[in-house]
XYZ file of C-alpha atoms in Angstrom:
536
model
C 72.184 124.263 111.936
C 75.789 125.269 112.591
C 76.483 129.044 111.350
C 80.118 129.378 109.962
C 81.858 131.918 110.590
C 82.756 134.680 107.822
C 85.071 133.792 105.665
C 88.819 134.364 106.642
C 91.457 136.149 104.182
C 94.259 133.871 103.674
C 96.465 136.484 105.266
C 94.218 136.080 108.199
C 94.492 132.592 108.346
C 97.680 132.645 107.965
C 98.229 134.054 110.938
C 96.222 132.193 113.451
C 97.895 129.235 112.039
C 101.197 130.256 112.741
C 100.016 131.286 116.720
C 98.876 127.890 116.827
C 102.293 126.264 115.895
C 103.719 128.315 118.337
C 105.606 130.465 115.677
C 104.465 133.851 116.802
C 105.115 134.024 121.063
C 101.186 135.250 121.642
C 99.394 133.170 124.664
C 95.911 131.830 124.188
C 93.743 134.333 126.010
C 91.250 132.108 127.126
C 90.620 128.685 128.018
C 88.515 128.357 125.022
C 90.687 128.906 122.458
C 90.274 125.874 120.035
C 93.774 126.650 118.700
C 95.348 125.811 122.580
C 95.406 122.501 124.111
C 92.452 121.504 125.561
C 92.349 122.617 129.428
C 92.011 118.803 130.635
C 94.518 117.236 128.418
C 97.448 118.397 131.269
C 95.858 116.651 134.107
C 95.525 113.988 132.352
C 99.034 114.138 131.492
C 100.270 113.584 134.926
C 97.600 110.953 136.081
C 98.444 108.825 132.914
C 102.416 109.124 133.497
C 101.572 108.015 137.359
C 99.956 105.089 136.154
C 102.479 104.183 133.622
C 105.723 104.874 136.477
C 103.992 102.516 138.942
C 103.378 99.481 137.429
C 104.589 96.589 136.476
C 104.587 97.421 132.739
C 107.157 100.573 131.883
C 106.943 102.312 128.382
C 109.722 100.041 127.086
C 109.462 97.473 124.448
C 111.100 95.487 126.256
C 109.026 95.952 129.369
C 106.002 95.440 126.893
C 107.456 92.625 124.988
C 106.503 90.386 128.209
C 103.395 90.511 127.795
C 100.813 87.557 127.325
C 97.457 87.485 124.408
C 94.716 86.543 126.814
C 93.398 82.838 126.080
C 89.804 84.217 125.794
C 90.758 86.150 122.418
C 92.570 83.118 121.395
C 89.643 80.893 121.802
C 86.991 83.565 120.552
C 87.690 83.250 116.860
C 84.986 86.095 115.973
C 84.068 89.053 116.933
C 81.632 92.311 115.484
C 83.204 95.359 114.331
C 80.814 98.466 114.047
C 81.453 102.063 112.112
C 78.687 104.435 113.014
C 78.880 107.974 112.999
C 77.843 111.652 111.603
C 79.705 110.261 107.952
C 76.359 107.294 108.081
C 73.939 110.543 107.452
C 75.318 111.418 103.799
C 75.302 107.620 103.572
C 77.327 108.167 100.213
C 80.673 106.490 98.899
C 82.302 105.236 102.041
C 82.701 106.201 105.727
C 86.020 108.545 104.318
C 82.823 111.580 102.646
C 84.116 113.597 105.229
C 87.701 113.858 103.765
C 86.322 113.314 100.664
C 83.849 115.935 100.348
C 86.869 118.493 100.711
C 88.826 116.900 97.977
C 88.045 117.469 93.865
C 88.870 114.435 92.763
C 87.226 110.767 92.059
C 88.196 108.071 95.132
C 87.206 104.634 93.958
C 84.800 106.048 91.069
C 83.169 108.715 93.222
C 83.476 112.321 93.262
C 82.223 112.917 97.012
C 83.106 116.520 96.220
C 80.754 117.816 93.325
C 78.180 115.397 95.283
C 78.334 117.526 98.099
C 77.736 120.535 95.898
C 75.188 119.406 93.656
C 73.130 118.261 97.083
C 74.071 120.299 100.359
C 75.526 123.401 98.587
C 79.342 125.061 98.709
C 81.542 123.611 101.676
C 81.667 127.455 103.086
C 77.834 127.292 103.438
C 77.125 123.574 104.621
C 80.811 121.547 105.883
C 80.765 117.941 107.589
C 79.961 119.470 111.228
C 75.998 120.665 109.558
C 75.462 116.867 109.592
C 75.500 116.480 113.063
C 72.000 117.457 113.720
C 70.769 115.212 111.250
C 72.639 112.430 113.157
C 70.121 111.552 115.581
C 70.220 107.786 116.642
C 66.528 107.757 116.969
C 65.841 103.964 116.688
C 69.053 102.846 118.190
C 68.711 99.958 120.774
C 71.499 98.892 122.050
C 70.024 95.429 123.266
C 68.937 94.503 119.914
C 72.452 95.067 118.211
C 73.507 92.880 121.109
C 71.472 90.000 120.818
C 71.766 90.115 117.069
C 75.519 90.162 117.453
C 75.180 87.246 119.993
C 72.829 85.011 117.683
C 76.046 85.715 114.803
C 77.867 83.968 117.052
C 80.209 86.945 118.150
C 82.342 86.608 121.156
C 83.336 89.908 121.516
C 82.198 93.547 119.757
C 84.208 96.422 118.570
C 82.249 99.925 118.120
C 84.501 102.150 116.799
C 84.611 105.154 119.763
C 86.279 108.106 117.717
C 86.691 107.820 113.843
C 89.175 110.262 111.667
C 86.494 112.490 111.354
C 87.626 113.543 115.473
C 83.841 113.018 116.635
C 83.759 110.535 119.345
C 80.481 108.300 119.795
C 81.268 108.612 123.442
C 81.224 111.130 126.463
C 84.866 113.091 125.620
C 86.463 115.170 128.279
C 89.009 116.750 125.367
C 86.126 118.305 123.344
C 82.736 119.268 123.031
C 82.179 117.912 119.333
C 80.726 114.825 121.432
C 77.379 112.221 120.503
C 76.906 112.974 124.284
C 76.570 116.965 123.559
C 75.675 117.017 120.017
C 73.760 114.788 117.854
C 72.182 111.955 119.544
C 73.201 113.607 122.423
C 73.961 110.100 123.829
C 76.708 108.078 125.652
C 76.381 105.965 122.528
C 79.367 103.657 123.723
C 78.052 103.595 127.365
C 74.819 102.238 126.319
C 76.165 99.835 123.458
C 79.097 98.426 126.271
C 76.740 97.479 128.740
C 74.264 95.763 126.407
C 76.990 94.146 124.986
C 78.640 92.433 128.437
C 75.123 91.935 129.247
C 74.230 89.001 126.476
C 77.902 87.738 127.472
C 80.088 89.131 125.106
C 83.694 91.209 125.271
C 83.838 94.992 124.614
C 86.480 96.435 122.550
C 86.369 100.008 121.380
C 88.362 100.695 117.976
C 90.108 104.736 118.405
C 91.038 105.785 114.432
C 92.111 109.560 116.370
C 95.550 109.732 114.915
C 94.799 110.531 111.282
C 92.546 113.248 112.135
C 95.751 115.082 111.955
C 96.045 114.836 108.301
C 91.947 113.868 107.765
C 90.696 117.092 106.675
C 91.868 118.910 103.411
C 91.520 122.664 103.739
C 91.084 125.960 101.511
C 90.534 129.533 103.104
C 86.695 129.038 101.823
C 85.919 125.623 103.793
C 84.195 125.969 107.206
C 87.068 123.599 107.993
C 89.364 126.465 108.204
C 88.097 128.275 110.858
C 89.589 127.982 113.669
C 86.410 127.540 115.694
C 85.850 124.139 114.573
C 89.643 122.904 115.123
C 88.329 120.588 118.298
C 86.457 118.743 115.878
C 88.238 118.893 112.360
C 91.725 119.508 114.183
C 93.707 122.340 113.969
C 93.940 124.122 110.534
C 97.963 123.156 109.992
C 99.600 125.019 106.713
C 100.370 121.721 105.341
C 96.965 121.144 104.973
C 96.351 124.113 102.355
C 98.970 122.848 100.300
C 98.366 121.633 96.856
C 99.085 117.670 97.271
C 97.827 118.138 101.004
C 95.523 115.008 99.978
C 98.262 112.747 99.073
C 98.972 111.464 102.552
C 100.968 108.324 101.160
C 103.299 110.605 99.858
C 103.982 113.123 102.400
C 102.718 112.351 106.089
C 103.624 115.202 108.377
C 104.615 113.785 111.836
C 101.857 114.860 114.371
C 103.541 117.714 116.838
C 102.992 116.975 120.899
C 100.317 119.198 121.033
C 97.980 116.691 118.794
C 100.185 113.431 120.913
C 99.241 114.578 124.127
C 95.828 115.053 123.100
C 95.530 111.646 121.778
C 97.036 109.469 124.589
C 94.794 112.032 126.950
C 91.644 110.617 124.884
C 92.541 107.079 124.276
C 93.376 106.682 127.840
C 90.391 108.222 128.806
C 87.864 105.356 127.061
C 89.776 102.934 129.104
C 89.336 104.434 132.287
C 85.220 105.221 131.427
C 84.278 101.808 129.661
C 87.075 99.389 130.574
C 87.488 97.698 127.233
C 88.339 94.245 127.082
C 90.143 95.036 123.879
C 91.505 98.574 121.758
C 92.130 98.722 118.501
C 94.248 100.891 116.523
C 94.061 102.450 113.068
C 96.420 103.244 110.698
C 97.406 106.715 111.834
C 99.831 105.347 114.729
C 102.346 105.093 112.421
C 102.642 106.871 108.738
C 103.410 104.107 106.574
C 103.427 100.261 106.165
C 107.210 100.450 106.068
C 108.028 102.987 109.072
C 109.172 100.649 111.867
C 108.134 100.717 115.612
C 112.022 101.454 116.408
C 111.619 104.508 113.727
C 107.916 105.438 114.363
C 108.127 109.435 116.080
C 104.629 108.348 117.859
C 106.091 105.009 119.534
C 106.575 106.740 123.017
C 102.789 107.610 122.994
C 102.200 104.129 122.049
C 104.536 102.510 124.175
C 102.775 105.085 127.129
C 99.342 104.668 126.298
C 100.234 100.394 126.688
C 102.046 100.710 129.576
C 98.875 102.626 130.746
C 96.051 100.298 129.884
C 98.142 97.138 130.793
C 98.844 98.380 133.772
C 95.488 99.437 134.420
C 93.780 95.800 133.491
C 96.470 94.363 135.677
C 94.739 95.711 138.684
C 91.836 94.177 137.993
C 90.770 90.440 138.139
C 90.087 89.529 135.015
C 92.700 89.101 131.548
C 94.898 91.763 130.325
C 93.802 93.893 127.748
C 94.587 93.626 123.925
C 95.781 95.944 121.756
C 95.479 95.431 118.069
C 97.852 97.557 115.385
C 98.658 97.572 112.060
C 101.757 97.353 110.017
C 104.803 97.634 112.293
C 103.726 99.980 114.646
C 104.213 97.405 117.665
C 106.322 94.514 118.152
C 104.626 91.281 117.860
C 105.207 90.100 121.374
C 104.086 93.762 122.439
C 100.375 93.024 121.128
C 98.195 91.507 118.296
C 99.152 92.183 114.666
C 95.546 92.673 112.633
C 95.209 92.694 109.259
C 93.130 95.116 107.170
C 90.605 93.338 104.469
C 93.761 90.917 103.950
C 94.657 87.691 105.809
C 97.992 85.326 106.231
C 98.805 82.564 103.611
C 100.283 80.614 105.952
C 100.218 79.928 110.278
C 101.949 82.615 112.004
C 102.717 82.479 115.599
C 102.006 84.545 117.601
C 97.893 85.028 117.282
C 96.791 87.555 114.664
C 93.345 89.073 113.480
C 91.844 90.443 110.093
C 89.455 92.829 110.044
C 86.936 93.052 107.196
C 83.355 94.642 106.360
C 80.327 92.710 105.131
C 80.430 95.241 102.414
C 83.099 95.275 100.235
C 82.816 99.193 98.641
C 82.370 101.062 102.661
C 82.874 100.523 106.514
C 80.441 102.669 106.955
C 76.709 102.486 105.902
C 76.004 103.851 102.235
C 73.237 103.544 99.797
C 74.119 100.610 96.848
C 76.096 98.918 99.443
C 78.477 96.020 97.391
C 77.536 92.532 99.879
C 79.949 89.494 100.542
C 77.948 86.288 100.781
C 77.720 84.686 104.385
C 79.344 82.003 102.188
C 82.330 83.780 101.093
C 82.650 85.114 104.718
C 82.395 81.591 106.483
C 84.574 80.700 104.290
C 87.594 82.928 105.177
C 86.518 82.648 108.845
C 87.729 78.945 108.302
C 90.381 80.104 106.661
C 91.635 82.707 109.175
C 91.489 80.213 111.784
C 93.462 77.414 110.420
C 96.309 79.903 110.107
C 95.911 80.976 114.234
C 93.782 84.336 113.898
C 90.435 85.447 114.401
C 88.136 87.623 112.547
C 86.418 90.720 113.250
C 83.891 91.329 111.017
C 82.610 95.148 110.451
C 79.038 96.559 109.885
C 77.733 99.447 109.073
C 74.659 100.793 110.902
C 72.042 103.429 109.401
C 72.486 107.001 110.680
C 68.825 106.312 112.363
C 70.472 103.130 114.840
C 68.487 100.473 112.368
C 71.416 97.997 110.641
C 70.148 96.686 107.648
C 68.278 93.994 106.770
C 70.919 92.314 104.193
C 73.591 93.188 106.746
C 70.918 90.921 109.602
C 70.568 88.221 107.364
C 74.289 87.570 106.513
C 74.891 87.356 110.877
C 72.206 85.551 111.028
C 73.505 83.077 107.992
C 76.980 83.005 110.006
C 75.601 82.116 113.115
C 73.465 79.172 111.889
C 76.314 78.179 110.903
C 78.421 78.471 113.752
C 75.734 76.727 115.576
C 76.404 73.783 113.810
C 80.300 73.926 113.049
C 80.864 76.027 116.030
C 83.605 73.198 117.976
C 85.259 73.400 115.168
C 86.042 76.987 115.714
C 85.618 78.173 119.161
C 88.571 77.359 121.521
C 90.454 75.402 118.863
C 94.299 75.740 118.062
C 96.058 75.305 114.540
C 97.417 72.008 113.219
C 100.955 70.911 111.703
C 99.884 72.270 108.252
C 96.365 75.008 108.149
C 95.470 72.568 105.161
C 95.883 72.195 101.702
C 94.120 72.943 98.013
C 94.842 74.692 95.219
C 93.651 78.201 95.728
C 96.036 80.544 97.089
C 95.106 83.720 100.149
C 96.308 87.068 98.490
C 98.429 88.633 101.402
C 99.056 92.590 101.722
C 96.955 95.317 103.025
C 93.623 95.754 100.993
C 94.368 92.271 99.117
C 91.176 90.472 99.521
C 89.465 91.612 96.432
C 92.408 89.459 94.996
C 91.245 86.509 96.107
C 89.418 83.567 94.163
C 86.918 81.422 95.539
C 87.276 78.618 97.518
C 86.442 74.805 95.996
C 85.551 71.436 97.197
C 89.529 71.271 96.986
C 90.174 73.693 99.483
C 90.143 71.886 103.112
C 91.494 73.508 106.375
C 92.267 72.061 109.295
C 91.543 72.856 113.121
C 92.245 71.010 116.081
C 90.701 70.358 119.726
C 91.463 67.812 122.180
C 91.583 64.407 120.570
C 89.822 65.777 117.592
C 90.950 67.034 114.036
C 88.686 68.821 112.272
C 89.109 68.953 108.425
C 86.791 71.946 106.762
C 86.054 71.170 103.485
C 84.863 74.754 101.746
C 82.721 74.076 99.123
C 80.760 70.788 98.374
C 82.056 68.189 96.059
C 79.272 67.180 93.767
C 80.740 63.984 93.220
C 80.458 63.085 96.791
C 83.680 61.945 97.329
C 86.628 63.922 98.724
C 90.027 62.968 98.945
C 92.096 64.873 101.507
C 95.832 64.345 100.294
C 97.810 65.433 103.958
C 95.977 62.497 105.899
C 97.659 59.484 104.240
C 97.717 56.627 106.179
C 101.528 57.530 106.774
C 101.055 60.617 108.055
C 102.943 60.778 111.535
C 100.703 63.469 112.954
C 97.840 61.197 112.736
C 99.024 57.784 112.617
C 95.264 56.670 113.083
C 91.679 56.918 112.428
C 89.499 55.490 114.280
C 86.183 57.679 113.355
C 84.530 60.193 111.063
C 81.578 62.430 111.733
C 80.229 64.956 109.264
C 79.187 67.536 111.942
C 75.183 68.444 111.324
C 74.910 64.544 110.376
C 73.491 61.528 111.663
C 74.390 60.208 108.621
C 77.510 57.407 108.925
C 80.555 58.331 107.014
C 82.748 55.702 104.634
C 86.681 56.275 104.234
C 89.401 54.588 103.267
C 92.962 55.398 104.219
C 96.261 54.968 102.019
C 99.030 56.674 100.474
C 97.564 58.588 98.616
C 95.402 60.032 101.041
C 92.141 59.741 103.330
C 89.216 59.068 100.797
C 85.923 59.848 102.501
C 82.073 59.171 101.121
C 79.784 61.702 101.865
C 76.042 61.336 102.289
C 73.590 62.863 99.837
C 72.127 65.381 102.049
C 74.136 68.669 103.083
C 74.147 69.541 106.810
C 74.528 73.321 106.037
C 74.582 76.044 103.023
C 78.105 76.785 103.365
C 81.813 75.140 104.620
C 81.557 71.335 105.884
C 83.007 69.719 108.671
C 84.516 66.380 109.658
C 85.710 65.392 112.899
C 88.640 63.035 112.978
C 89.105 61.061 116.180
């Protein structure tokens, strides 16, 4: 176990603080200091800025604005998100215990705080970093995730490299609070990336580094005020003693240049060790949903870091990588807009993503988890899709490297499913309308517990070479759908000449008039959840 160090005096504190903003004109003595920048961040610095000055993208929007979304992202439709990390060993409340556990108040009906108490003692005594021994990996195989991930029907897989909690599941040159040097004491992103390309699959590695800034509350008696820990919970800032220091909606600090050059040193770093296909950003890029990209202070880090990593895929001979962001902390021709547990009511051009958890109470693995249904999530894949995005679905492994069996059998349900509707997804564009029905997609971040079920009225629409396929998303127990857009005026579609429920041998009836397409269906379902018909 990890032995704090004695308690500091706030006076004490006080005063390293201040030397580490640079208010009192006293050099770091050593190399070591946890307070100073990290020794490599400077040469990485310089390479990055080389990189960035001699390409052909410049850290410009406007530069970045010509940029092109890869047509393999476009045609993948779904992909695997993954949180894992030291917050999967208290396995309680949500992946955010170790903010939580620093904070005396209830988040979502949980006190994480007087939890931590009541089981692991007084924060001075046993803080987040005493979990990391306990995080061990033991029965993590990365070729199982894989395959299981494949059979889902995944085209590409996101494991998140470096959550708020500033612990990165990978080999980090910018500290030593590393799964390769603590922990598992494993390249856990190494192994997962290669197993990953291996069953055919795209990497993408999710960084949520910038809010470790503001991540951990502090008092003079948490081990997260000591100094000696800063490379993991991040410097001890005043701001974060103060009373409402847990209200970060209210009051974001902007992150200084020490903590900027730190982060574009890291993120750049995981593109230059595991070449991902794909990175995506948290919310911590930018402070709120209304700061703009032309307002954002960390836009020249983000406009650097994209310069860097476009640049750096451009060399190579294979697609461009993606960036996904939230809010407006890009331009949309600069990279892909995703979505957090929320989704569009309507097609938007250019391409777009949600991302959402099988679990609907944590990212990250917990005890009592609350499940989706593989219906409910088939359902808004269909959904997503119709309205030009793609969805990357998040679970959330067991400290241990086992994901769960209810978490197996709802990728497993989506895959058999793919497996039969899968044309109607993969490599398909969006149609004149997404479709049509009475329920209405909740829009805005968080939103989706908002939204109502699906019916047999709900139909979306997807479209592939001389096919139109119409979705319907639940089953009509009368047999008999009517789909209202497709009347036999319809100048999208001004014919019909067959209907195929996909999964069928069965032969479809319809009629066509002007009040719509009126199509029989047979008695037997093809599958448990959405239904297909292909329209030639």
């Amino acid at each position: 176990m990890y032995r704090p160090k004695p308690k500091h005096t706030v006076s004490q504190f006080v005063v390293l603080t201040l030397i580490a903003l640079g208010w009192f004109d006293i050099a770091p003595s050593s190399a070591d200091d946890p307070l100073a920048p990290h020794p490599n961040v400077a040469a990485a610095i310089k390479q990055i800025d080389q990189v960035v000055s001699n390409g052909p993208f410049q850290p410009t929007w406007k530069s970045l604005e010509t940029y092109e979304i890869p047509q393999w992202y476009k045609d993948a439709k779904f992909g695997i998100f993954i949180h894992w990390g030291v917050y999967s060993v208290p396995a309680f409340g949500s992946e955010w215990y170790p903010r939580q556990m620093y904070i005396d108040t209830e988040r979502r009906g949980d006190n994480f705080f007087h939890h931590h108490v009541e089981k692991y003692g007084p924060h001075s005594e046993f803080g987040y970093k005493d979990f990391i021994p306990k995080f061990r990996a033991e029965h993590f195989n990365p070729d199982e995730w894989a395959a299981l991930f494949q059979q889902a029907g995944a085209r590409y897989v996101v494991p998140v490299a470096e959550h708020h909690d500033g612990f990165p599941m990978y080999d980090c040159s910018f500290t030593e609070w590393d799964a390769t040097e603590m922990g598992p004491k494993r390249d856990i992103i190494a192994e997962l990336g290669t197993a990953i390309r291996a069953h055919g699959m795209k990497l993408g590695l999710s960084s949520h580094r910038a809010f470790n800034w503001k991540y951990f509350v502090r008092s003079p008696n948490f081990d997260n005020a000591d100094p000696k820990y800063s490379r993991l919970y991040g410097r001890p800032m005043p701001f974060l003693f103060k009373d409402d220091a847990a209200d970060y909606k209210k009051r974001f600090e902007p992150q200084d240049e020490q903590f900027k050059e730190d982060w574009l040193a890291r993120t750049c770093e995981i593109v230059d060790k595991y070449d991902p296909d794909l990175v995506w950003f948290d919310f911590g890029i930018t402070n709120s949903q209304e700061t703009t990209f032309t307002a954002n202070h960390f836009s020249p880090y983000l406009q650097r870091f994209a310069a860097y990593y476009y640049n750096q895929t451009s060399k190579q001979e294979r697609p461009l990588g993606i960036v996904n962001y939230k809010w407006q902390a890009f331009p949309e021709g600069a990279a892909v807009l995703d979505l957090e547990r929320s989704k569009m009511d309507a097609i938007r051009v250019p391409f777009w993503q949600t991302d959402t958890a099988i679990s609907s109470s944590s990212w990250g693995y917990t005890e009592n988890q609350k499940y989706k249904s593989a219906g409910r999530l088939v359902d808004d894949l269909v959904d997503i899709v119709s309205k030009n995005g793609c969805l990357l679905l998040n679970v959330g492994p067991r400290a241990d490297g086992t994901i769960p069996q209810k978490d197996r059998d709802i990728l497993l349900s989506i895959g058999e499913w793919l497996r039969v509707n899968g044309e109607a997804i993969y490599a398909t564009n969006y149609w004149k309308t997404y479709g049509e029905g009475p329920t209405k997609t909740t829009t805005g971040h968080l939103a989706e517990h908002k939204d109502q079920p699906f019916t047999a009225r709900d139909i979306r629409f997807t479209t592939k070479d001389d096919a139109l396929y119409a979705i319907l998303l639940d089953w009509p127990e009368s047999q008999q759908v009517t789909i209202k857009t497709l009347t036999d005026s319809n100048p999208h579609l001004p014919k019909i000449s067959s209907i195929e429920l996909l999964g069928s041998d069965a032969e479809i009836s319809w009629t066509r008039d002007s009040n719509g397409l009126h199509i029989k269906l047979p008695a037997d379902r093809p599958c448990d959840y959405a239904y297909t018909l292909k329209l030639r």
